[in-house]
CSV table of C-alpha atoms in Angstrom, one decimal:
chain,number,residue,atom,x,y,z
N,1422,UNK,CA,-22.9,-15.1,-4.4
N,1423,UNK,CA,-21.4,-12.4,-2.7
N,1424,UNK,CA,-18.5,-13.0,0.2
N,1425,UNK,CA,-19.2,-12.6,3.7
N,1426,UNK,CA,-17.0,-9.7,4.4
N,1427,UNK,CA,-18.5,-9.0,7.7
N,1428,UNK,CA,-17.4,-12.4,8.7
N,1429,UNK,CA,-14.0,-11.4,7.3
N,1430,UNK,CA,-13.8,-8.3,9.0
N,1431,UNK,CA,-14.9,-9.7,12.7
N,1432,UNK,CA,-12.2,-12.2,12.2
N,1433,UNK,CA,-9.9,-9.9,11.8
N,1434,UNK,CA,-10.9,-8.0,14.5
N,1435,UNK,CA,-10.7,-10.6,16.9
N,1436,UNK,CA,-6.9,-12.0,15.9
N,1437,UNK,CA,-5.6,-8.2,16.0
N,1438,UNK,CA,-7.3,-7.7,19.5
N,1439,UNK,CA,-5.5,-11.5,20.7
N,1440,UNK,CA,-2.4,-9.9,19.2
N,1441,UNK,CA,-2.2,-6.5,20.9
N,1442,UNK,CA,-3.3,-8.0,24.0
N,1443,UNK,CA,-0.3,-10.7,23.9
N,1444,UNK,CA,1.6,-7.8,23.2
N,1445,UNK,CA,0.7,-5.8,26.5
N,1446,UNK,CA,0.9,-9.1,28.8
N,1447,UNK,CA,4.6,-9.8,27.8
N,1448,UNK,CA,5.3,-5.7,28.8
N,1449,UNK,CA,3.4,-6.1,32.0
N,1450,UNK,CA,5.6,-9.5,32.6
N,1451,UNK,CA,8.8,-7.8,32.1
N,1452,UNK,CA,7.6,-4.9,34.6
N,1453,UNK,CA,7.4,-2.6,31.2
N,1454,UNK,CA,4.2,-1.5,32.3
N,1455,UNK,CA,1.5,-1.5,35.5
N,1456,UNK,CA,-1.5,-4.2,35.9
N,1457,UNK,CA,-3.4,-1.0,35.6
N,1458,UNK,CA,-1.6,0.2,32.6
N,1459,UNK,CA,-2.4,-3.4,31.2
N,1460,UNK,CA,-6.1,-3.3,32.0
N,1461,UNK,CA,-7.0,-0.1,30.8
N,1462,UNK,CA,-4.6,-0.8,27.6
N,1463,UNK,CA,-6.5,-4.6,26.5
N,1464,UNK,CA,-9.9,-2.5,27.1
N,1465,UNK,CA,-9.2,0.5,25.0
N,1466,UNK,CA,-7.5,-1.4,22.6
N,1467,UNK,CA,-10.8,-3.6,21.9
N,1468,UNK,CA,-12.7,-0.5,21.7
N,1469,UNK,CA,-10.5,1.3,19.6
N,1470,UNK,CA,-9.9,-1.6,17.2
N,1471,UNK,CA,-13.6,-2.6,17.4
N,1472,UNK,CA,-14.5,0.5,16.3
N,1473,UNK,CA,-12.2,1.5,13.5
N,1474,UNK,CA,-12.3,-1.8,11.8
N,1475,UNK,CA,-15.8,-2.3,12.2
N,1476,UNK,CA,-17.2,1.1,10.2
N,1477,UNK,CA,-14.7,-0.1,7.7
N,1478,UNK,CA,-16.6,-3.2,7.4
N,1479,UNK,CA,-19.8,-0.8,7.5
N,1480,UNK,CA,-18.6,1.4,4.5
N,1481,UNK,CA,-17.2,-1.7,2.1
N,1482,UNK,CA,-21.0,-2.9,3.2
N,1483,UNK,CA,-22.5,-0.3,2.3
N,1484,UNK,CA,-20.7,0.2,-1.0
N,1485,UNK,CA,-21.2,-3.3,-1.9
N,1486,UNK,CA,-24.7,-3.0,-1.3
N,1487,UNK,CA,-25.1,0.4,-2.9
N,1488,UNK,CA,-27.3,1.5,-0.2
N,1489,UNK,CA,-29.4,0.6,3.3
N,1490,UNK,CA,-27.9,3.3,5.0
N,1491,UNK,CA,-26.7,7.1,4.7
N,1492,UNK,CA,-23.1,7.5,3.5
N,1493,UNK,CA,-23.2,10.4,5.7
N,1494,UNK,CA,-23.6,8.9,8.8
N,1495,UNK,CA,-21.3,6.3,7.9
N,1496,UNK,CA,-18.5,8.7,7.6
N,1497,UNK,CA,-19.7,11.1,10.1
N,1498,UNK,CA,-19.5,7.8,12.7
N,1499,UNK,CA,-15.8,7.3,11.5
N,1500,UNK,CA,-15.0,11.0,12.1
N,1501,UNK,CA,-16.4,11.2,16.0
N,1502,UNK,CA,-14.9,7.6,17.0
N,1503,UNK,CA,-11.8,9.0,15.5
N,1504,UNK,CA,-11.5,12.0,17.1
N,1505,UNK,CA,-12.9,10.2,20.8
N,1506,UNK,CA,-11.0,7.2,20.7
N,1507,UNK,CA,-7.8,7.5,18.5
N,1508,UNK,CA,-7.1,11.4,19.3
N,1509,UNK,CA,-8.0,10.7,23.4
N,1510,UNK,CA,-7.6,7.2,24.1
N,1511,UNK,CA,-5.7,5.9,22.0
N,1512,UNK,CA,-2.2,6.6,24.4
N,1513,UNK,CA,-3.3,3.0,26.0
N,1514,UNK,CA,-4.1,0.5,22.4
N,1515,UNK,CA,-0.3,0.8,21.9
N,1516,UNK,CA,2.6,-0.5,23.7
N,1517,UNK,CA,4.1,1.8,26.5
N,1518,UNK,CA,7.5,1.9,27.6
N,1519,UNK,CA,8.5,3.7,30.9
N,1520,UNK,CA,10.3,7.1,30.8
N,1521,UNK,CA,11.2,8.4,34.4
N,1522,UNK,CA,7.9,8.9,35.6
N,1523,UNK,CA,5.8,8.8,33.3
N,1524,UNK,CA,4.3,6.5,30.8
N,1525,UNK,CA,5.2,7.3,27.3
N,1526,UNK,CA,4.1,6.4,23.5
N,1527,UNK,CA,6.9,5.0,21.7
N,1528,UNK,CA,7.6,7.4,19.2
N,1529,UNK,CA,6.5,6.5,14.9
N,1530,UNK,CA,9.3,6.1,12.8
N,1531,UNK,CA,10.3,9.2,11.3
N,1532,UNK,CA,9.4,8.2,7.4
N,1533,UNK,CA,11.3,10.9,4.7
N,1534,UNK,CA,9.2,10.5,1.7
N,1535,UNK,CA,12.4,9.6,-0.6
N,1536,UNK,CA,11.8,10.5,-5.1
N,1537,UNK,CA,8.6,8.0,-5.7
N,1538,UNK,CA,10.1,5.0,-7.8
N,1539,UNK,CA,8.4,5.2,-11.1
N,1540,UNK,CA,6.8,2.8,-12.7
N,1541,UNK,CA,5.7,2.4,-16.7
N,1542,UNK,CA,4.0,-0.9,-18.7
N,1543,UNK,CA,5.7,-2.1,-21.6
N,1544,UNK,CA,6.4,-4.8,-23.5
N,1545,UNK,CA,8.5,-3.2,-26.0
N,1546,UNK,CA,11.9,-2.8,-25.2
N,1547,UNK,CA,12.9,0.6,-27.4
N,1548,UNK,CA,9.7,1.9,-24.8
N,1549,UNK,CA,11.8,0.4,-22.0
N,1550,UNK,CA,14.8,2.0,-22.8
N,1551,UNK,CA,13.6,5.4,-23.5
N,1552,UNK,CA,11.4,5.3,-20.3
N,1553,UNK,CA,14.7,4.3,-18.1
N,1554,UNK,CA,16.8,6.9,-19.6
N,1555,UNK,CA,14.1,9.5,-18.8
N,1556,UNK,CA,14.1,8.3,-15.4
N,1557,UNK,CA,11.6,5.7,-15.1
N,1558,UNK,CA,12.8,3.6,-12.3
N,1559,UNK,CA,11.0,0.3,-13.0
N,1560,UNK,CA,9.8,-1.3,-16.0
N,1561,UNK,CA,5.9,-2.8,-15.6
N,1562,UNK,CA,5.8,-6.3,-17.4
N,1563,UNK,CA,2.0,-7.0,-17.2
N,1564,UNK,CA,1.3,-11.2,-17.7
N,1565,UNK,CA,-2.1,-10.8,-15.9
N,1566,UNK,CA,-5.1,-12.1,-17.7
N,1567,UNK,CA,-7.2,-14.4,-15.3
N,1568,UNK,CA,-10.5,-13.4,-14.7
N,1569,UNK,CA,-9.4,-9.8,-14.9
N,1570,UNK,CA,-12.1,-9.7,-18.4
N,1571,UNK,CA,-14.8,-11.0,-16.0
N,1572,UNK,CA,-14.2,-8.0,-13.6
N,1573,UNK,CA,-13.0,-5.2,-16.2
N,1574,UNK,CA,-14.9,-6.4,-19.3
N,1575,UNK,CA,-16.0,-3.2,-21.5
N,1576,UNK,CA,-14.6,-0.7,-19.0
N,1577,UNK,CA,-11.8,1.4,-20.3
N,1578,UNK,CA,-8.9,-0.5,-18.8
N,1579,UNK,CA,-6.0,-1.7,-20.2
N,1580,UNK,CA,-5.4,-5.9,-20.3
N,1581,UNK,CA,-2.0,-6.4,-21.1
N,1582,UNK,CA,-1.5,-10.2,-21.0
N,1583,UNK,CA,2.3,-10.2,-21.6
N,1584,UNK,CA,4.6,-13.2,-22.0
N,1585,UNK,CA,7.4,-14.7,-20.2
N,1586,UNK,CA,9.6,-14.1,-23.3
N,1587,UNK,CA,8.8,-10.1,-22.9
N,1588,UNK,CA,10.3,-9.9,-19.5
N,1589,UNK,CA,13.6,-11.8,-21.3
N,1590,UNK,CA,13.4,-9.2,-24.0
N,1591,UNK,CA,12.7,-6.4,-21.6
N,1592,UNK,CA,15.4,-7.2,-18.8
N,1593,UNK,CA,17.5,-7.5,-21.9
N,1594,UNK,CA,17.3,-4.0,-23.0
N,1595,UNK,CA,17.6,-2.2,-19.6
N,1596,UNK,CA,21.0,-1.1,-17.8
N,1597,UNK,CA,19.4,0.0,-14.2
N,1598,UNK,CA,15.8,-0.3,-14.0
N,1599,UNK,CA,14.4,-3.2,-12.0
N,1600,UNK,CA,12.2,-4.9,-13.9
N,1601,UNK,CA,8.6,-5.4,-12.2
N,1602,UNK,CA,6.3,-8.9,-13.3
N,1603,UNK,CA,2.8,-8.7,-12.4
N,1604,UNK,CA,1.5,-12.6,-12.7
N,1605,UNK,CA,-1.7,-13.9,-12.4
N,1606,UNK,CA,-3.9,-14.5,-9.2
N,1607,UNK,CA,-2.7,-17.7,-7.0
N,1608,UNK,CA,-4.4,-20.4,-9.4
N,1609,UNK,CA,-3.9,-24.4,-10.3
N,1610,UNK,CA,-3.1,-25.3,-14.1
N,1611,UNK,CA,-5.3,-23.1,-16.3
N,1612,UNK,CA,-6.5,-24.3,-19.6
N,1613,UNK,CA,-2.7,-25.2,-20.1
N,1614,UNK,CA,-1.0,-22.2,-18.7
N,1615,UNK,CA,0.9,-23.3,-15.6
N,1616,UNK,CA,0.3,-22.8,-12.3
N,1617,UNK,CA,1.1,-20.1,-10.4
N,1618,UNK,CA,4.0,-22.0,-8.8
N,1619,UNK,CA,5.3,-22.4,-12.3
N,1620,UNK,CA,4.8,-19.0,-13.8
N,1621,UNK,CA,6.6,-17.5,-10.5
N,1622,UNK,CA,9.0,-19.2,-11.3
N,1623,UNK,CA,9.1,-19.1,-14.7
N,1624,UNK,CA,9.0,-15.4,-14.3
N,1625,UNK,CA,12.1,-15.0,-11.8
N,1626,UNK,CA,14.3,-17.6,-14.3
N,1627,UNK,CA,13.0,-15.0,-17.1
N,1628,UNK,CA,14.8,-11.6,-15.0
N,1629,UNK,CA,12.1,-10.4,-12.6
N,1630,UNK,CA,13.5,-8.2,-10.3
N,1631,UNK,CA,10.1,-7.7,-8.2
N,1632,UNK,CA,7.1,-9.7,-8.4
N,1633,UNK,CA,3.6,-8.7,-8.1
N,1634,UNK,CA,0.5,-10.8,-6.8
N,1635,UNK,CA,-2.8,-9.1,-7.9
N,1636,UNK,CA,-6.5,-9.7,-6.7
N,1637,UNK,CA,-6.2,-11.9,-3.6
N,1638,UNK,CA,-8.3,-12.4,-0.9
N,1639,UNK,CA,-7.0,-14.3,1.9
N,1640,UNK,CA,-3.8,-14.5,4.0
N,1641,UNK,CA,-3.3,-18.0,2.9
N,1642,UNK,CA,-2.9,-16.7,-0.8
N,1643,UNK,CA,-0.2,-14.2,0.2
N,1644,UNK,CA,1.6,-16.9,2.3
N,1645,UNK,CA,2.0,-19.1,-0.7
N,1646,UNK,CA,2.8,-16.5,-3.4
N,1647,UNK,CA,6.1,-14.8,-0.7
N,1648,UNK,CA,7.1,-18.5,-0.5
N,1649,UNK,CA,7.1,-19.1,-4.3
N,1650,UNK,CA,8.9,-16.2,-4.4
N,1651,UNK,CA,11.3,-17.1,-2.0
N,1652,UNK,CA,11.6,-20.2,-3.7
N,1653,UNK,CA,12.5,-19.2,-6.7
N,1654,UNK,CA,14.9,-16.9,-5.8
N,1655,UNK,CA,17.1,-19.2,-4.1
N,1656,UNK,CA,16.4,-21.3,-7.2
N,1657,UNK,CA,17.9,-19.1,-9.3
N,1658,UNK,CA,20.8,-17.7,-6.8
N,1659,UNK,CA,18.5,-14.3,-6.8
N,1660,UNK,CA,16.9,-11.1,-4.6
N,1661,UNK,CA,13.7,-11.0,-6.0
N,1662,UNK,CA,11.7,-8.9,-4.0
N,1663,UNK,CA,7.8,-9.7,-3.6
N,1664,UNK,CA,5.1,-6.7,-3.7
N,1665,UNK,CA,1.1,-7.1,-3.2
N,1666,UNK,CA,-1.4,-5.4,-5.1
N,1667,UNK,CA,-4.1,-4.9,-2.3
N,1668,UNK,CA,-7.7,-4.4,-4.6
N,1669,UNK,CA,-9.7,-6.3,-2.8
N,1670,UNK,CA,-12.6,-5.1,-0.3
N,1671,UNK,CA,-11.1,-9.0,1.3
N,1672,UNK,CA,-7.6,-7.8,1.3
N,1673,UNK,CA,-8.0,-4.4,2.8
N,1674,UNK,CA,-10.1,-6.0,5.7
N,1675,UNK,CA,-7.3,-8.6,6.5
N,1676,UNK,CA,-4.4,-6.1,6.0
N,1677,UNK,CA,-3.3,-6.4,9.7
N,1678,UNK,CA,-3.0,-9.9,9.2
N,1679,UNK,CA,-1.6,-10.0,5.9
N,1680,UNK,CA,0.8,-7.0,7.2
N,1681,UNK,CA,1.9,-10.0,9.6
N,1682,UNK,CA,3.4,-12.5,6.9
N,1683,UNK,CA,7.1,-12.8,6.4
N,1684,UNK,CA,9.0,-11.6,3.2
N,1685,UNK,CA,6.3,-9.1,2.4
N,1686,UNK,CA,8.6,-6.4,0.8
N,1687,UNK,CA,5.7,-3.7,-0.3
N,1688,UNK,CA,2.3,-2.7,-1.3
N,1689,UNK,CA,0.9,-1.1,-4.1
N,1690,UNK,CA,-3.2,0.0,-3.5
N,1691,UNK,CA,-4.9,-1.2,-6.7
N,1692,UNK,CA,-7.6,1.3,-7.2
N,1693,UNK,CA,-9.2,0.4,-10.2
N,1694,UNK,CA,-10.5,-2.5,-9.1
N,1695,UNK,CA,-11.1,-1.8,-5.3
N,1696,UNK,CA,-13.1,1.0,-6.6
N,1697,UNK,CA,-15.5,-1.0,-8.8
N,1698,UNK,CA,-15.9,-3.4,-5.8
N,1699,UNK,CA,-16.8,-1.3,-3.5
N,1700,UNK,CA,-19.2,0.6,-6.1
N,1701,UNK,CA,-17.5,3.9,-6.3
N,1702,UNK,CA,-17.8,6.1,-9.6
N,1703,UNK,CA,-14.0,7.2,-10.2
N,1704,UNK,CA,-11.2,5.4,-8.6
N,1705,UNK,CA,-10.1,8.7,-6.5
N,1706,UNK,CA,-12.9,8.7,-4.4
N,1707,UNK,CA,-11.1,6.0,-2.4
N,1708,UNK,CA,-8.5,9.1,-1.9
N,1709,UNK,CA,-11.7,11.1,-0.3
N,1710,UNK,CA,-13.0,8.7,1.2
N,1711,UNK,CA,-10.1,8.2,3.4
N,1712,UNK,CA,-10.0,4.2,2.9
N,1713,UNK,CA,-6.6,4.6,1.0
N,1714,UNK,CA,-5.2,6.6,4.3
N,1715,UNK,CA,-6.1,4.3,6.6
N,1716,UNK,CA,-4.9,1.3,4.5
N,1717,UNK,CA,-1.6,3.4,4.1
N,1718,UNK,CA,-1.2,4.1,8.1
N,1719,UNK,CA,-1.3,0.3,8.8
N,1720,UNK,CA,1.3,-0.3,6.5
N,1721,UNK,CA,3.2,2.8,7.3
N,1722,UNK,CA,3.2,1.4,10.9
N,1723,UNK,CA,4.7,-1.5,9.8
N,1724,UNK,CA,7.4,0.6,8.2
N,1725,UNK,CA,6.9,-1.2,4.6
N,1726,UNK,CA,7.0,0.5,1.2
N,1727,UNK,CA,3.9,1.2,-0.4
N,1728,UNK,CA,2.1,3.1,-3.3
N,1729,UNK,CA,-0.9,3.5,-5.0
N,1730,UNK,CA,-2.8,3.9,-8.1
N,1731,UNK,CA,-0.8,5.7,-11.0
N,1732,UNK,CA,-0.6,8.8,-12.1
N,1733,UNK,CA,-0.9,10.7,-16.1
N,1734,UNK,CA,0.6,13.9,-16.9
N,1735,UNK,CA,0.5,16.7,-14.5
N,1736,UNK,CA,-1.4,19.1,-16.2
N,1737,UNK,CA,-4.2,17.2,-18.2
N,1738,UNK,CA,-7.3,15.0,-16.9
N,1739,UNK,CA,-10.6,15.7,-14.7
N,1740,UNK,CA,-8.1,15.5,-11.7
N,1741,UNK,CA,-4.7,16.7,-12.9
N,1742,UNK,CA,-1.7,14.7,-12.7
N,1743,UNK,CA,-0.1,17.1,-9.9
N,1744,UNK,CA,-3.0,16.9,-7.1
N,1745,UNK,CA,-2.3,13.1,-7.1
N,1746,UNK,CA,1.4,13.4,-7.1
N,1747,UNK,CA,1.5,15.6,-3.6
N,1748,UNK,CA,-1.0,13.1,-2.3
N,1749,UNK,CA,1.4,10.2,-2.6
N,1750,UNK,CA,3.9,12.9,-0.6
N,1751,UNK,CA,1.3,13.5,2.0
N,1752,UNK,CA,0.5,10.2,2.9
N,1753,UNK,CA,4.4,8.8,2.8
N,1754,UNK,CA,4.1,6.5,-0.8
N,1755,UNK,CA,7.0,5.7,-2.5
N,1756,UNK,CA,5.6,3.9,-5.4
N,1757,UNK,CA,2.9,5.2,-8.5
N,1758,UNK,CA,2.4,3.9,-11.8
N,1759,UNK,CA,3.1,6.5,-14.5
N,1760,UNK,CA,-0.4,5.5,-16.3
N,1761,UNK,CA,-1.4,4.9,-20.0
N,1762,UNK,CA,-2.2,8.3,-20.6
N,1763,UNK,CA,0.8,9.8,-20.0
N,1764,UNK,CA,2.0,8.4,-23.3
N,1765,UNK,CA,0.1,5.9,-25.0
N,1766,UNK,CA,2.0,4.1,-27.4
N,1767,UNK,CA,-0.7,2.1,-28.5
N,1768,UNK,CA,-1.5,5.5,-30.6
N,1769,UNK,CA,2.3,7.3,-30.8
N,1770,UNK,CA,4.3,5.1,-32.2
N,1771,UNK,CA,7.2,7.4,-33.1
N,1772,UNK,CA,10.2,6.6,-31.4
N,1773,UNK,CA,11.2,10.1,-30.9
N,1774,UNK,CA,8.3,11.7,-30.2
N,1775,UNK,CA,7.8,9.0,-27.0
N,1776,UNK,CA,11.2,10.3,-26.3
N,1777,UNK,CA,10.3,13.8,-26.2
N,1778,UNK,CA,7.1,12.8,-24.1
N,1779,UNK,CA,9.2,11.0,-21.6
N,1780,UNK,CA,12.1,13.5,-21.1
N,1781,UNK,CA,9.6,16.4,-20.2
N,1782,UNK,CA,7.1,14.7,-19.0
N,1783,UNK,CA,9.5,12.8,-16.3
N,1784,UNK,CA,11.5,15.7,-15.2
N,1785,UNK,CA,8.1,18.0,-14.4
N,1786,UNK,CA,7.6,15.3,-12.0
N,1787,UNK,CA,10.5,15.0,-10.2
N,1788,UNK,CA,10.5,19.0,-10.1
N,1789,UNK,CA,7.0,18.7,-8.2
N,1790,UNK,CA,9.1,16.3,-6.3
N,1791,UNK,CA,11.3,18.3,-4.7
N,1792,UNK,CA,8.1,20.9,-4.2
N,1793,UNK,CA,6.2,18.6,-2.1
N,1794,UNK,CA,9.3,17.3,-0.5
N,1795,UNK,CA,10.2,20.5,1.2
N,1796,UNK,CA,6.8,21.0,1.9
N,1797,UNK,CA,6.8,17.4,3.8
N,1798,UNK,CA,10.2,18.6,5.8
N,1799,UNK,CA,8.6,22.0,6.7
N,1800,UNK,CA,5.8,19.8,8.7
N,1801,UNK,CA,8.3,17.4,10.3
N,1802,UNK,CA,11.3,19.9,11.0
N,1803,UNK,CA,8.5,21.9,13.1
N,1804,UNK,CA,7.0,18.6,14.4
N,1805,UNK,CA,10.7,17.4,15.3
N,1806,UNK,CA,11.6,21.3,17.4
N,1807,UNK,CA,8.0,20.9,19.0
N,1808,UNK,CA,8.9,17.5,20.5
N,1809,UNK,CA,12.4,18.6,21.5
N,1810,UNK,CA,11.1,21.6,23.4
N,1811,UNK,CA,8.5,19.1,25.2
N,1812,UNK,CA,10.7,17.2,26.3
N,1813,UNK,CA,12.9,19.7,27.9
N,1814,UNK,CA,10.4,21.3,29.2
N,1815,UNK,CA,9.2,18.3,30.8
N,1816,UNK,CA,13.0,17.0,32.1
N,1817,UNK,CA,12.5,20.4,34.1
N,1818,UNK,CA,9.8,20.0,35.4
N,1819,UNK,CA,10.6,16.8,36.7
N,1820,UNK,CA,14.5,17.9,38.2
N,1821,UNK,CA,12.2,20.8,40.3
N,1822,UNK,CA,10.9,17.8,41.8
């Protein structure tokens, strides 16, 4: 039976149109803003939200559906309600502040797109030490194996279903690197294996540095996962951080909602399996697409970490390793997973030669780093003068008054 994710979506539509409009009445109490400024601002925002959120529900739809309607349209609907609404009206969804005398958009966080943290999967802990010294910054502990062979059976995906005693033997063998736990969807007791209380904790006792939720749906699962995080790392006298691994049609519907739970520390965009709910053929159409941007603007907004997907060597594969990497730096990640295919040591099982592998591998990355880097600063430097000169200009106009 498939899940009601228009039901999902309105509902989430709704709660963020409450909350922006709360937002806009406590300004307008405090004499922040006009009743006019408030009006038009609770209006546009409905539209503007409405809108946006609702031809996102249309296009996960669609995908799940695999068809009723043109893909075209859809995306050429999204296009003209972006350009009317968020590039025209958009000045009065947000919260105003008063600047002399005019009414002004508080300003985006400036975000510097820092070196990506890197992340590799291992279980073996020469791997782990050879990846760190290279410059991986996190070691990937993978103890997912619930229902991820009912979603990812006979597809080429790796299922890793590491133990508790690997993140001892990993955490073990590292000097820096954090060490990263994906566990299991939230789930009771399963065929033994405890629950995911248990294995949290379990997991933080073990030396998780950050823990990962995959595959969940609702708010209420996040909820419960950052507090059994939290838990645990008083527990154990701790800072474990939590991270979500949005790959759910669910999840990316509820983000503003989920965006709004405490002790969220980041985000990583599963697109594996996001891709196969939705119905796409290759996981980097959700790049094209333009769902992964407007998932990563929310979160931006909310000024928390984030990544997505991972990323092979930067010169091999039917979309090279290096038009993913200055993605990431265009759309402000700070996270990727440095993917199976970069080295496989399933197949290379010399130490030396993973060693060699890692050492160049690692270091052409962090060169394209610093590429797309100043390419980011050149936009923002310019951005940064043009806003300076505005405002000048404007101050002038308004002391001639």
């Amino acid at each position: 039976m498939r899940r009601p994710f228009l039901a999902y979506g309105l509902n989430a539509i709704i709660l963020t149109f409450v909350r922006k409009s709360v937002e806009l009445y406590r300004l307008f109490v405090r004499k922040s803003v006009s009743f006019a400024h408030l009006f038009v601002g609770i209006n546009v925002s409905f539209a503007h939200l409405f809108i946006k959120n609702s031809v996102l529900i249309i296009f996960i739809q669609y995908r799940q559906a695999r068809g009723c309607a043109s893909l075209f349209v859809v995306i050429s609907i999204r296009l003209l309600m972006d350009y009317t609404l968020y590039k025209g009206a958009w000045v009065a969804s947000d919260v105003f502040h008063e600047k002399g005398n005019c009414f002004c958009k508080i300003k985006p966080k400036n975000i510097r797109v820092m070196a990506l943290k890197l992340m590799y999967i291992t279980n073996t802990p020469a791997v782990a030490q050879i990846a760190e010294q290279a410059g991986v910054d996190w070691i990937f502990v993978d103890m997912e194996f619930i229902g991820k062979d009912d979603r990812q059976g006979g597809l080429d995906t790796v299922q890793n279903h590491h133990t508790i005693e690997d993140i001892r033997n990993v955490k073990g063998a590292v000097r820096k690197a954090k060490v990263l736990v994906r566990v299991n969807p939230i789930h009771k007791v399963h065929n033994g294996y405890f629950d995911s209380k248990g294995e949290i904790d379990a997991a933080v006792e073990a030396g998780a540095d950050i823990v990962m939720l995959p595959f969940f749906h609702t708010v209420q699962e996040v909820t419960d996962f950052v507090d059994y995080v939290r838990d645990s790392s008083r527990r154990y006298d701790r800072e474990v951080k939590s991270c979500l691994l949005l790959e759910t049609p669910e999840a990316a519907i509820l983000l503003d909602d989920i965006l709004n739970v405490p002790g969220v520390d980041m985000i990583h965009i599963g697109l594996n399996d996001l891709h196969l709910a939705m119905g796409m053929k290759f996981m980097f159409q959700l790049l094209t697409d333009g769902i992964v941007e407007q998932l990563a603007r929310k979160i931006r907004a909310k000024g928390i970490p984030f990544g997505f997907g991972g990323i092979a060597s930067l010169h091999s594969g039917a979309l090279p390793g290096s038009f993913v990497l200055k993605e990431h730096y265009r759309l402000g990640s700070s996270m990727v997973i440095v993917g199976r295919s970069f080295c496989n040591t399933k197949v290379i099982t010399d130490l030396e030669e993973i060693r060699r592998i890692f050492n160049t591998g690692i270091a052409e990355i962090r060169k394209l780093e610093e590429e797309a880097q100043r390419a980011v600063d050149y936009f923002k430097n310019n951005h940064e003068q043009v806003v300076e000169t505005v405002d000048k200009i404007v101050e002038n106009i308004n002391n001639k008054k």
